[in-house]
PDB file of C-alpha atoms in Angstrom:
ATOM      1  CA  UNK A  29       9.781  11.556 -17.687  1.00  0.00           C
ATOM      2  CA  UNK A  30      13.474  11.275 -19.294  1.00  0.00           C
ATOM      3  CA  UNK A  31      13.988   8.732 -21.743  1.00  0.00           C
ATOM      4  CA  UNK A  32      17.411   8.125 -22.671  1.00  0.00           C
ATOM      5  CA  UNK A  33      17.186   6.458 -26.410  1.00  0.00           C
ATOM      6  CA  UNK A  34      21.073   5.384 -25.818  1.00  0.00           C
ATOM      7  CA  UNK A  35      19.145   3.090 -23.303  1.00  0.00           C
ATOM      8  CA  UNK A  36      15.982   1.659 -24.644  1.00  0.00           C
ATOM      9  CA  UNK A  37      15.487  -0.955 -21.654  1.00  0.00           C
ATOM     10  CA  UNK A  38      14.983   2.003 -19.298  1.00  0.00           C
ATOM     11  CA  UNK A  39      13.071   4.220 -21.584  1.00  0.00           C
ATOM     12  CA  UNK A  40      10.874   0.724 -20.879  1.00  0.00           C
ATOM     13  CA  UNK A  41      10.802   0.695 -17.235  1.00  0.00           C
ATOM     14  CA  UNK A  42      10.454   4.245 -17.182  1.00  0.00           C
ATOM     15  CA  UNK A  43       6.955   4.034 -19.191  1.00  0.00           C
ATOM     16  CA  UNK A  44       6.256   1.510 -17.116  1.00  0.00           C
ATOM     17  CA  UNK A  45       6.832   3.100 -13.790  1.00  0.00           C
ATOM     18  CA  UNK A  46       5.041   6.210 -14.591  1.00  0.00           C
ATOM     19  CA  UNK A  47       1.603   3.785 -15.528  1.00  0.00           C
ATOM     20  CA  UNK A  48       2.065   1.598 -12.640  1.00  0.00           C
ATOM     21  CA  UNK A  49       0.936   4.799 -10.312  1.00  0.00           C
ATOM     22  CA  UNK A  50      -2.202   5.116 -12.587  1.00  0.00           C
ATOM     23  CA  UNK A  51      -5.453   3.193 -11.713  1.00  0.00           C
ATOM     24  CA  UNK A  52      -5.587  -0.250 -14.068  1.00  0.00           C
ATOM     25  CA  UNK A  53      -9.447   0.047 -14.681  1.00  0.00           C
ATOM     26  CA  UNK A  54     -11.237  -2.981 -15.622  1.00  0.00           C
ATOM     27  CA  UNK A  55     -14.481  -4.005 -17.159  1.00  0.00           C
ATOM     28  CA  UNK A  56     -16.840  -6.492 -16.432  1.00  0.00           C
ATOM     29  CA  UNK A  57     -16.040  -8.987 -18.500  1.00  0.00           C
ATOM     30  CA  UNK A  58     -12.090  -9.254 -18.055  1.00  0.00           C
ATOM     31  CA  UNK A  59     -11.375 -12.238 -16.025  1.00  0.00           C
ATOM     32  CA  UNK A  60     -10.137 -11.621 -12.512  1.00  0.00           C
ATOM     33  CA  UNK A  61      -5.710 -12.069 -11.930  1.00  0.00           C
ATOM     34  CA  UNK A  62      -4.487 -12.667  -8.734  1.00  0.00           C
ATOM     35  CA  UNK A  63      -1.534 -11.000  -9.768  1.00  0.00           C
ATOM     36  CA  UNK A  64      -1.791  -8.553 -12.556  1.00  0.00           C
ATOM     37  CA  UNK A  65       1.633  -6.778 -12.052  1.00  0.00           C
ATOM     38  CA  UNK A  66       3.285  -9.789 -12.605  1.00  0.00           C
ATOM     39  CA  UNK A  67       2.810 -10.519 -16.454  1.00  0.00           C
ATOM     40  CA  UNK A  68       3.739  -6.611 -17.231  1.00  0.00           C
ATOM     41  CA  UNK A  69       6.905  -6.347 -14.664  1.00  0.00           C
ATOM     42  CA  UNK A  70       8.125 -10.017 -15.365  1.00  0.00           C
ATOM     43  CA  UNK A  71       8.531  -8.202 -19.044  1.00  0.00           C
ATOM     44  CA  UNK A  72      10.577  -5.674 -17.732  1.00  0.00           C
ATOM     45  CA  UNK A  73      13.175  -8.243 -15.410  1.00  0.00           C
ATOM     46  CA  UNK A  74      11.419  -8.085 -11.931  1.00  0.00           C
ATOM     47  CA  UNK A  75      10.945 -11.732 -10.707  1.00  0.00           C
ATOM     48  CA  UNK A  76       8.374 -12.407  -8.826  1.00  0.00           C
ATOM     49  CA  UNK A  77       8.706 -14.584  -5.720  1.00  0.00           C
ATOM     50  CA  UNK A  78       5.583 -16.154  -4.234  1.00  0.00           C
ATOM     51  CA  UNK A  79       5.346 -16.656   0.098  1.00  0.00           C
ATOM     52  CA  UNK A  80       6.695 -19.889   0.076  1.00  0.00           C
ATOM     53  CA  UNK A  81       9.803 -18.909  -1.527  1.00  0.00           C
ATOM     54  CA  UNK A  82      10.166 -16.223   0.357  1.00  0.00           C
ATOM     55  CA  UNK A  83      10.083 -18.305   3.262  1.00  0.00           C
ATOM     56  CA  UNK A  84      12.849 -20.300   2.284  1.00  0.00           C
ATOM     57  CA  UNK A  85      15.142 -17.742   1.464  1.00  0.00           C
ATOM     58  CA  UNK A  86      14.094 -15.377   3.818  1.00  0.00           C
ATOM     59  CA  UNK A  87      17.047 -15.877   5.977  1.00  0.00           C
ATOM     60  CA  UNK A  88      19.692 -15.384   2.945  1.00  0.00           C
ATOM     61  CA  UNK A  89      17.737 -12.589   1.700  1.00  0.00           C
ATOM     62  CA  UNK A  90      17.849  -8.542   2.300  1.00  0.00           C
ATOM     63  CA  UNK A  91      13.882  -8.133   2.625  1.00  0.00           C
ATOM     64  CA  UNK A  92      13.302  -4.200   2.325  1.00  0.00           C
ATOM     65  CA  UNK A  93       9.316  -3.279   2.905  1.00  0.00           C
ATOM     66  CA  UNK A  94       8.731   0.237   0.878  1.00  0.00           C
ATOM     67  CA  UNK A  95       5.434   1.233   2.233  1.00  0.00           C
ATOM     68  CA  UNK A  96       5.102   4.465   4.329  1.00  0.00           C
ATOM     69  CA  UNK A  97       6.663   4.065   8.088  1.00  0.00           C
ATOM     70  CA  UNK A  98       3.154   3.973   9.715  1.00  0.00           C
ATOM     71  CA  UNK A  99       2.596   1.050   8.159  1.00  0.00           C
ATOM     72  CA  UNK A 100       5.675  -0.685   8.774  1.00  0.00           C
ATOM     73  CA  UNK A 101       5.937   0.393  12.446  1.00  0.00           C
ATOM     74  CA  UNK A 102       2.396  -1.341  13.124  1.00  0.00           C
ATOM     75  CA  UNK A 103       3.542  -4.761  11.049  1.00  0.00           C
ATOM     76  CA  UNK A 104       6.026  -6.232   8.788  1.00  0.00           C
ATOM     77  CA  UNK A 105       8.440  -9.335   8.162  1.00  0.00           C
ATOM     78  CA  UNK A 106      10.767  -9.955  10.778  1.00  0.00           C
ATOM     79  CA  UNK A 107      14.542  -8.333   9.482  1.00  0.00           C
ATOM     80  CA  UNK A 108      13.135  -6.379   7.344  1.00  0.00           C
ATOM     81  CA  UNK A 109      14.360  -2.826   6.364  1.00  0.00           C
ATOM     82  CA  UNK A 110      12.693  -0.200   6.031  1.00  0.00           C
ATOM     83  CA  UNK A 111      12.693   2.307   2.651  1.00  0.00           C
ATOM     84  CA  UNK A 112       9.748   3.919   1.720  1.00  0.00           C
ATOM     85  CA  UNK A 113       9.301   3.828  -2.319  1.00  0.00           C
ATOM     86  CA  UNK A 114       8.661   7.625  -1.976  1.00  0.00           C
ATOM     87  CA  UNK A 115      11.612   8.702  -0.088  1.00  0.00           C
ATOM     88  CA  UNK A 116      13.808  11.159  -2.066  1.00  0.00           C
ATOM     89  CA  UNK A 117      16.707   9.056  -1.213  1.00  0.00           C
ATOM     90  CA  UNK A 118      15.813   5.845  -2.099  1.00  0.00           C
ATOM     91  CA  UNK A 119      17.959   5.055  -4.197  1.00  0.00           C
ATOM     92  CA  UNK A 120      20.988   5.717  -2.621  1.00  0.00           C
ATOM     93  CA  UNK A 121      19.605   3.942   0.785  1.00  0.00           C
ATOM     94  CA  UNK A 122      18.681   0.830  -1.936  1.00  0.00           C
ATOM     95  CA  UNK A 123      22.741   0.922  -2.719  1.00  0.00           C
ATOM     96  CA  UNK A 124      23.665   1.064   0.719  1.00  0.00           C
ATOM     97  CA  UNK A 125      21.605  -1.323   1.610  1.00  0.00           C
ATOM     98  CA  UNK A 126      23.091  -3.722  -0.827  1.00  0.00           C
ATOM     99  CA  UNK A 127      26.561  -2.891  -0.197  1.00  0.00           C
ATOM    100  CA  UNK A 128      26.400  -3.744   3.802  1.00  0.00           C
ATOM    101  CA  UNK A 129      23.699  -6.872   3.594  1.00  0.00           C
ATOM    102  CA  UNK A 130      24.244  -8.146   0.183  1.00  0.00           C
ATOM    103  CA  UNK A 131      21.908  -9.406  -2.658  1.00  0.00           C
ATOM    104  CA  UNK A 132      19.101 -10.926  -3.090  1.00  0.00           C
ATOM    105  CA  UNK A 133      17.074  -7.500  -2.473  1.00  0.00           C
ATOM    106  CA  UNK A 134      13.436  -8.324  -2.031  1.00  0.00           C
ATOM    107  CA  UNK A 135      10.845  -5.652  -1.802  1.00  0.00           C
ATOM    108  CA  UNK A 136       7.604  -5.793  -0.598  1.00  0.00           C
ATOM    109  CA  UNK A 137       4.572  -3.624  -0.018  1.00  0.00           C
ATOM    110  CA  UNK A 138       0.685  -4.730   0.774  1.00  0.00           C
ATOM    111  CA  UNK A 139       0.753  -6.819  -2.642  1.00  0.00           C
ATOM    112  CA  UNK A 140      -1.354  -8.281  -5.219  1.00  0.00           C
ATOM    113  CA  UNK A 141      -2.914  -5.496  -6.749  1.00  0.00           C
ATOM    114  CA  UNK A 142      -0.795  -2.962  -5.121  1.00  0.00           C
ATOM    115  CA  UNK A 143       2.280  -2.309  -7.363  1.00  0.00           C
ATOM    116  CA  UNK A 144       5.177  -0.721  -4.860  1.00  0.00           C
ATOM    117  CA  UNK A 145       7.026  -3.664  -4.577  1.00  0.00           C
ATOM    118  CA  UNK A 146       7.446  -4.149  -8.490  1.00  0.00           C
ATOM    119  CA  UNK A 147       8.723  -0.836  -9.026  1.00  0.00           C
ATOM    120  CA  UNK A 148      10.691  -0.492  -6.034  1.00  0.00           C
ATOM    121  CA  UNK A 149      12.299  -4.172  -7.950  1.00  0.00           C
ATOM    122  CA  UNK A 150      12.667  -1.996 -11.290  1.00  0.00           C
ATOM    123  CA  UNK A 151      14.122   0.949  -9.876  1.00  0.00           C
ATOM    124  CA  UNK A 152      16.627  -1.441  -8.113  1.00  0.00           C
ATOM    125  CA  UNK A 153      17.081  -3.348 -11.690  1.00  0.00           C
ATOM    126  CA  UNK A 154      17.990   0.131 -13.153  1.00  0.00           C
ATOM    127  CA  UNK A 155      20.381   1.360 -10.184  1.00  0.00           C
ATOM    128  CA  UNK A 156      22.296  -1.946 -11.412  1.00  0.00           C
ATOM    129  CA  UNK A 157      21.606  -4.241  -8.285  1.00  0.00           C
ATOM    130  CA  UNK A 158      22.780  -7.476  -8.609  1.00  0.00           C
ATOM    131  CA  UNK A 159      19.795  -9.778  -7.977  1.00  0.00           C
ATOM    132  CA  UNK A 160      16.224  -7.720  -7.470  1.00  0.00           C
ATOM    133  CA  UNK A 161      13.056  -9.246  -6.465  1.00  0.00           C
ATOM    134  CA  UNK A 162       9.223  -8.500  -5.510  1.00  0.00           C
ATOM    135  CA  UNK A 163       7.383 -10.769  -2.823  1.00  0.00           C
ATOM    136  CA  UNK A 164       3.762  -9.971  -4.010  1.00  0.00           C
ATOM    137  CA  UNK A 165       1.678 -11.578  -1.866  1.00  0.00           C
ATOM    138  CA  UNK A 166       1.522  -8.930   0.504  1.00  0.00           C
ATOM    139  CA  UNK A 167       1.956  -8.273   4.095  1.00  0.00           C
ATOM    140  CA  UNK A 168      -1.567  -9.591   4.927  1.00  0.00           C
ATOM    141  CA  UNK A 169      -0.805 -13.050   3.530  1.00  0.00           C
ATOM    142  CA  UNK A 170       2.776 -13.189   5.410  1.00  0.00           C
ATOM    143  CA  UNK A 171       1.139 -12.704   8.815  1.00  0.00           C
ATOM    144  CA  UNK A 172      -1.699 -15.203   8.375  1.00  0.00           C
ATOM    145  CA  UNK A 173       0.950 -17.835   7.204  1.00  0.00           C
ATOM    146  CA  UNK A 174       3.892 -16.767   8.895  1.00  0.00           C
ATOM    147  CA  UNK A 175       2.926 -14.926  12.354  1.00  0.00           C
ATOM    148  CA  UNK A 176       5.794 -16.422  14.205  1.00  0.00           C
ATOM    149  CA  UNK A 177       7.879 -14.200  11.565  1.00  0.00           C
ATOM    150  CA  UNK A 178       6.020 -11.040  11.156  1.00  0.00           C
ATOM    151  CA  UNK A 179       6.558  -8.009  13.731  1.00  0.00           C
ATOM    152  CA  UNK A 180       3.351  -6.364  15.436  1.00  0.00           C
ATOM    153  CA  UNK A 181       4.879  -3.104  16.531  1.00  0.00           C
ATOM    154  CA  UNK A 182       8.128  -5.141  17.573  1.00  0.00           C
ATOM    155  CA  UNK A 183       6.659  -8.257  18.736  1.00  0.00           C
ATOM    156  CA  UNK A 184       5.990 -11.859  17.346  1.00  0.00           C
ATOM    157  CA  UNK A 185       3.011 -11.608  16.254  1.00  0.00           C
ATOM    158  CA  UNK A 186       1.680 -14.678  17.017  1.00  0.00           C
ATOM    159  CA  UNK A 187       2.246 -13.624  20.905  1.00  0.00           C
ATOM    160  CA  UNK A 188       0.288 -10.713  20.630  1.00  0.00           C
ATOM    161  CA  UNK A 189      -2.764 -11.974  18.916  1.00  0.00           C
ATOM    162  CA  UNK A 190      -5.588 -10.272  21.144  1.00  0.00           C
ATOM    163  CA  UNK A 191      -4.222  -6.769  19.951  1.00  0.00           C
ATOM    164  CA  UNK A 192      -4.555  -7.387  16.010  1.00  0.00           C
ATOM    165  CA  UNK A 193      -7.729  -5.649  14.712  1.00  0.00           C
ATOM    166  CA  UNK A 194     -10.386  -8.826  13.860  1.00  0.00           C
ATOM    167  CA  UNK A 195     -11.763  -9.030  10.077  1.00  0.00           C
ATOM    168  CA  UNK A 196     -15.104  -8.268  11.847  1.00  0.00           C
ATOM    169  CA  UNK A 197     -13.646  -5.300  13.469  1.00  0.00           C
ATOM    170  CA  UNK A 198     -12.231  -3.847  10.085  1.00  0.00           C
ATOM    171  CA  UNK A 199     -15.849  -4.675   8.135  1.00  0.00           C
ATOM    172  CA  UNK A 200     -17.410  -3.060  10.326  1.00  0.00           C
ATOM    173  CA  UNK A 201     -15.604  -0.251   9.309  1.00  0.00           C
ATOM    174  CA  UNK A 202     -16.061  -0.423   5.722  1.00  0.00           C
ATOM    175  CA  UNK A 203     -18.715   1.082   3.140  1.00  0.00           C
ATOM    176  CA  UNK A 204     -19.268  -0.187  -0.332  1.00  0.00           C
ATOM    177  CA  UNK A 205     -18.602   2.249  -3.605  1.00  0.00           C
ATOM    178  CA  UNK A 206     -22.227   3.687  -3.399  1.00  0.00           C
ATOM    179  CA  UNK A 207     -22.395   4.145   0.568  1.00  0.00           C
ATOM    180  CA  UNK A 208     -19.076   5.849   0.432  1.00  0.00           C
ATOM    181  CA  UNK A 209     -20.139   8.065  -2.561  1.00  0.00           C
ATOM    182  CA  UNK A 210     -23.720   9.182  -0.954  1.00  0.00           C
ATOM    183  CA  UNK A 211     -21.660   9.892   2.187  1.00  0.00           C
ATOM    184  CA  UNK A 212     -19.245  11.779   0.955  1.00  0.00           C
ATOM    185  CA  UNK A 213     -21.536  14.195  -1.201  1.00  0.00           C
ATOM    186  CA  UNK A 214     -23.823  14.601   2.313  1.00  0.00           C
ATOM    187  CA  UNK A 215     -22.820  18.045   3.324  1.00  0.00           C
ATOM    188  CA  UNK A 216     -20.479  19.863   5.853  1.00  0.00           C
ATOM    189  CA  UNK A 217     -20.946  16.825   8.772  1.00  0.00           C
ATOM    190  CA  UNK A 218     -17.717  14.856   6.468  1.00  0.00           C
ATOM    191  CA  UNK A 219     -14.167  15.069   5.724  1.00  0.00           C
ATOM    192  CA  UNK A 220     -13.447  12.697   2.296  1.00  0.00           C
ATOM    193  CA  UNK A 221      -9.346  12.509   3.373  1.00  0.00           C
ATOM    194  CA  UNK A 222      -6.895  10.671   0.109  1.00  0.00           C
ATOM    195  CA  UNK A 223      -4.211   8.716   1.980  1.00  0.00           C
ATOM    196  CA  UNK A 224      -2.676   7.414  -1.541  1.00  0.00           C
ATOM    197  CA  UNK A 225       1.175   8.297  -2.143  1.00  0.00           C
ATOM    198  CA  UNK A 226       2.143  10.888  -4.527  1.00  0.00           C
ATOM    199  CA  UNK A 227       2.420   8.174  -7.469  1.00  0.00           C
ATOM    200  CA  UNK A 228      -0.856   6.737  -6.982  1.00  0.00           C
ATOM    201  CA  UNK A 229      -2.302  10.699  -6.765  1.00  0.00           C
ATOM    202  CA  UNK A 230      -4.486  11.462  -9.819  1.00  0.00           C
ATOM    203  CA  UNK A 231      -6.264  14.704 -11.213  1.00  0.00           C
ATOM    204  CA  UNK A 232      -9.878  13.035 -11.214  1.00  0.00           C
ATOM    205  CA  UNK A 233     -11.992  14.252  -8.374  1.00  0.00           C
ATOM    206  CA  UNK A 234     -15.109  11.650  -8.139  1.00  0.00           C
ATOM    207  CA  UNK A 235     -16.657  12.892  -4.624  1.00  0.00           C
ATOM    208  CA  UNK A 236     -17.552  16.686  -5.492  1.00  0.00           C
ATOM    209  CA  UNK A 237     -14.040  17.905  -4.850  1.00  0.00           C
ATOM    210  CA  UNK A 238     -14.394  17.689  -1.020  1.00  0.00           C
ATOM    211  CA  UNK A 239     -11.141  15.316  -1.210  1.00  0.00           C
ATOM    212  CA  UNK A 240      -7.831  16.206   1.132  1.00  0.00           C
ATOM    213  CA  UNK A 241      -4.939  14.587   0.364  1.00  0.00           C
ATOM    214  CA  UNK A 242      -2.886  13.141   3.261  1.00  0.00           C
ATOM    215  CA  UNK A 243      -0.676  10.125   2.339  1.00  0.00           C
ATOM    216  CA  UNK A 244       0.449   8.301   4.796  1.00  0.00           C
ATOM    217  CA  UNK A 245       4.045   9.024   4.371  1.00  0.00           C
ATOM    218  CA  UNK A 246       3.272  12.348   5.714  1.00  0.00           C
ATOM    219  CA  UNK A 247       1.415  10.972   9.421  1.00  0.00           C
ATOM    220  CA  UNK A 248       1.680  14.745  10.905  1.00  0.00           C
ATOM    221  CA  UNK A 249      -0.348  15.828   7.649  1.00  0.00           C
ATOM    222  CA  UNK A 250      -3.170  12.969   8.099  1.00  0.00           C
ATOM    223  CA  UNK A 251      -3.327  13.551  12.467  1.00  0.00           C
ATOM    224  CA  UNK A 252      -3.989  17.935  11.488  1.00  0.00           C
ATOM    225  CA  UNK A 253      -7.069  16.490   9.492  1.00  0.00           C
ATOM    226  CA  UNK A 254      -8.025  13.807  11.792  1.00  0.00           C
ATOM    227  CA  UNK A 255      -8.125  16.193  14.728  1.00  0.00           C
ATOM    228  CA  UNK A 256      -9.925  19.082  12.967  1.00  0.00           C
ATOM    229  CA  UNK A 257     -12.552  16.522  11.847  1.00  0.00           C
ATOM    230  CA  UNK A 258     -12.885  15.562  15.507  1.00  0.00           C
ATOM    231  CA  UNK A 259     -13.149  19.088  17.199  1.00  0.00           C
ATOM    232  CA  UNK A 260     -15.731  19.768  13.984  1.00  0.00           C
ATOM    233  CA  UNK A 261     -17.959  16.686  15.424  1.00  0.00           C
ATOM    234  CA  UNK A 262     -17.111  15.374  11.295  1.00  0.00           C
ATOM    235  CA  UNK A 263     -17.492  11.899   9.933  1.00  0.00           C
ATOM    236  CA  UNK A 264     -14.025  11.024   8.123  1.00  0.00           C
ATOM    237  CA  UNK A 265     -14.122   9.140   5.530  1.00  0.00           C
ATOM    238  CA  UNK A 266     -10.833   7.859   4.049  1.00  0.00           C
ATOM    239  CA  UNK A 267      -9.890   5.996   0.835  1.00  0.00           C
ATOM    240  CA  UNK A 268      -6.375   4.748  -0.665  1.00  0.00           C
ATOM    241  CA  UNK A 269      -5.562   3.238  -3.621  1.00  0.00           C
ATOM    242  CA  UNK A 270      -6.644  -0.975  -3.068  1.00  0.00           C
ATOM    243  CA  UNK A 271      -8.239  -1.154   0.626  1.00  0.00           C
ATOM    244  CA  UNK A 272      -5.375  -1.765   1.816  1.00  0.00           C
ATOM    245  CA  UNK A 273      -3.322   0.793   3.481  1.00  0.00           C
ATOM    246  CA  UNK A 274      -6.254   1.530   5.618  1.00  0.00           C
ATOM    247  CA  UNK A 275      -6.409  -1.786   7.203  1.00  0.00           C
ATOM    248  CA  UNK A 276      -3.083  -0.624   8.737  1.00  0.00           C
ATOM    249  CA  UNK A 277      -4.344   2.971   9.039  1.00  0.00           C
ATOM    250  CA  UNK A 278      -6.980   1.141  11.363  1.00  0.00           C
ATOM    251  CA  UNK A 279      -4.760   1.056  13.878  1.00  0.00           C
ATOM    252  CA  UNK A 280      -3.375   4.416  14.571  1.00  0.00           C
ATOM    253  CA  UNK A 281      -6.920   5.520  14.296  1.00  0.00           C
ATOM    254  CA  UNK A 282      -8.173   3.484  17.119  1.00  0.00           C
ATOM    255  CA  UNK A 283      -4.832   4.636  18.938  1.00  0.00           C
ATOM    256  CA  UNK A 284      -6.006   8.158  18.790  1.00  0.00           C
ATOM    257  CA  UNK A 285      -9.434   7.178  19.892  1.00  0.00           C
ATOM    258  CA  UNK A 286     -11.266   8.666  16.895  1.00  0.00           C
ATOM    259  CA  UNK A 287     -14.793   6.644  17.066  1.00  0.00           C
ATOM    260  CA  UNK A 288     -16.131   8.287  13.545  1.00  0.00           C
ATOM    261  CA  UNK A 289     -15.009   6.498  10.177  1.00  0.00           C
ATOM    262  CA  UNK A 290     -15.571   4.893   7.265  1.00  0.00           C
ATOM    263  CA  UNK A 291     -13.321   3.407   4.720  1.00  0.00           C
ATOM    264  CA  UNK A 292     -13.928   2.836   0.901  1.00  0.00           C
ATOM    265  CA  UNK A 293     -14.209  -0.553   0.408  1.00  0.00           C
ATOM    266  CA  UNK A 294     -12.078  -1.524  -2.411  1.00  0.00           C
ATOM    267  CA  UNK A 295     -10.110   1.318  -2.802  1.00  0.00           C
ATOM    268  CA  UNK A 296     -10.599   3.512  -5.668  1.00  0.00           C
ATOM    269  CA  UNK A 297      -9.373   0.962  -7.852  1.00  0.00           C
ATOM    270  CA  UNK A 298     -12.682  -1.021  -7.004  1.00  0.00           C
ATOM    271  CA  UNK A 299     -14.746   2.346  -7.441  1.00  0.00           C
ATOM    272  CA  UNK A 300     -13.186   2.868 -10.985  1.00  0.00           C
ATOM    273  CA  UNK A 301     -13.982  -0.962 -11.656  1.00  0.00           C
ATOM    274  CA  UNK A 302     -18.009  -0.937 -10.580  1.00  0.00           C
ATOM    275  CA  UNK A 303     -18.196   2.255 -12.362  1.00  0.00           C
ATOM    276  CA  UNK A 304     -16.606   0.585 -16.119  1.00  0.00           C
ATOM    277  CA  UNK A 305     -18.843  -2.053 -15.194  1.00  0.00           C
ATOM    278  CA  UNK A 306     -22.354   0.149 -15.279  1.00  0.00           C
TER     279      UNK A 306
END
């Protein structure tokens, strides 16, 4: 990390970009925030701006989604753009972007306790864009309020209902912090596969080192495992950062016909947090 003392508002958001990728691990007895990016970026100039806002300047807006393409492809807000936060060029497509379509930028990503959207706000802040914002309610909340104005792989979504993935459907797919662990220490019959971006990626291994990484900006990476798994007759079992990039996930998985996984539910972050909590 640089940090230019001629600058001391960027030394800032530079220290707090580089904790933003690291787990926030809390104990038992902290209360729970619906938001708890908002207090530390709000200190830093990102403004926050909740769904309904959103809504009502969503046609005067330049709405840019930064999660991986996989996850945008499957669903996101109608006229958005598409940057992924870990593209090396995203700063220069955040400039062009603002120079053809104007300000406000608004970035999103899956939201609440998932942090892209704040710093892809703060990198924008420090590339000098005019007016930089974060929707953080996520992309879940936008569909359930908004499906008329949320793309399912190109289409309204609210005309293409019967091919979203149910809640049941997902649940059914999910195993709590100890199920996951006892799973994932079984033996040679698993593949424990990472799918959390490079800035979420940390040196702690908590399931015996049998982790892969494959983040989902990098599909062609994440299909190699999911097809050795398959022609090994192996149980995958995948985790990201919040449980929720591998709602999306979901989806290209069923596409490919695999019929054997499990997802952390949670996330890590919930793993870190029942662990503190012991």
């Amino acid at each position: 990390m640089i940090v230019r003392f001629a600058r001391p508002r960027v030394a800032l958001v530079a220290l707090c970009l580089s904790l933003a990728g690291a787990p926030i691990v809390a104990s038992a007895q902290q209360p729970f925030v619906e938001f708890p990016g908002r207090p530390l970026y709000e200190r830093f100039g990102v403004e926050a701006v909740d769904l309904f806002d959103l809504r009502g300047q969503l046609s005067g807006s330049t709405v840019v989604d930064v999660r991986p393409r996989l996850e945008y492809d499957i669903l996101h807000i109608e006229g958005a753009h598409h940057v992924d936060l870990d593209s090396e060029d995203f700063d220069q497509q955040i400039l062009a972007l603002e120079e053809e379509h104007g300000s406000p930028l608004v970035f999103y990503c899956n939201g609440r306790q998932s942090y892209a959207g704040y710093r892809a706000a703060a990198r924008a802040n420090e590339l000098g864009v005019a007016a930089a914002q974060a929707y953080d309610a996520g992309m879940q909340d936008w569909v359930e309020r908004y499906p008329g104005l949320a793309r399912f792989r190109g289409e309204p979504a609210n005309e293409v209902e019967d091919e979203l993935i149910s809640e049941d459907a997902f649940e059914a797919r999910v195993l709590a912090a100890d199920a996951f662990s006892r799973r994932a220490r079984q033996g040679e019959d698993v593949v424990v596969v990472d799918i959390r971006s490079r800035g979420e990626r940390d040196e702690i291994s908590l399931f015996g080192g049998r982790e892969v990484g494959a983040p989902l900006s990098d599909i062609s990476a994440l299909d190699r495992i999911v097809d050795q798994a398959r022609r090994n007759e192996q149980t995958l079992l995948i985790f990201d950062q919040y449980g929720q990039q591998v709602r999306w996930l979901q989806y290209h998985l069923e596409e490919l016909g695999v019929d054997d996984y499990y997802f952390l539910e949670g996330g890590l972050q919930r793993f870190y947090d029942e662990v503190m909590a012991r």
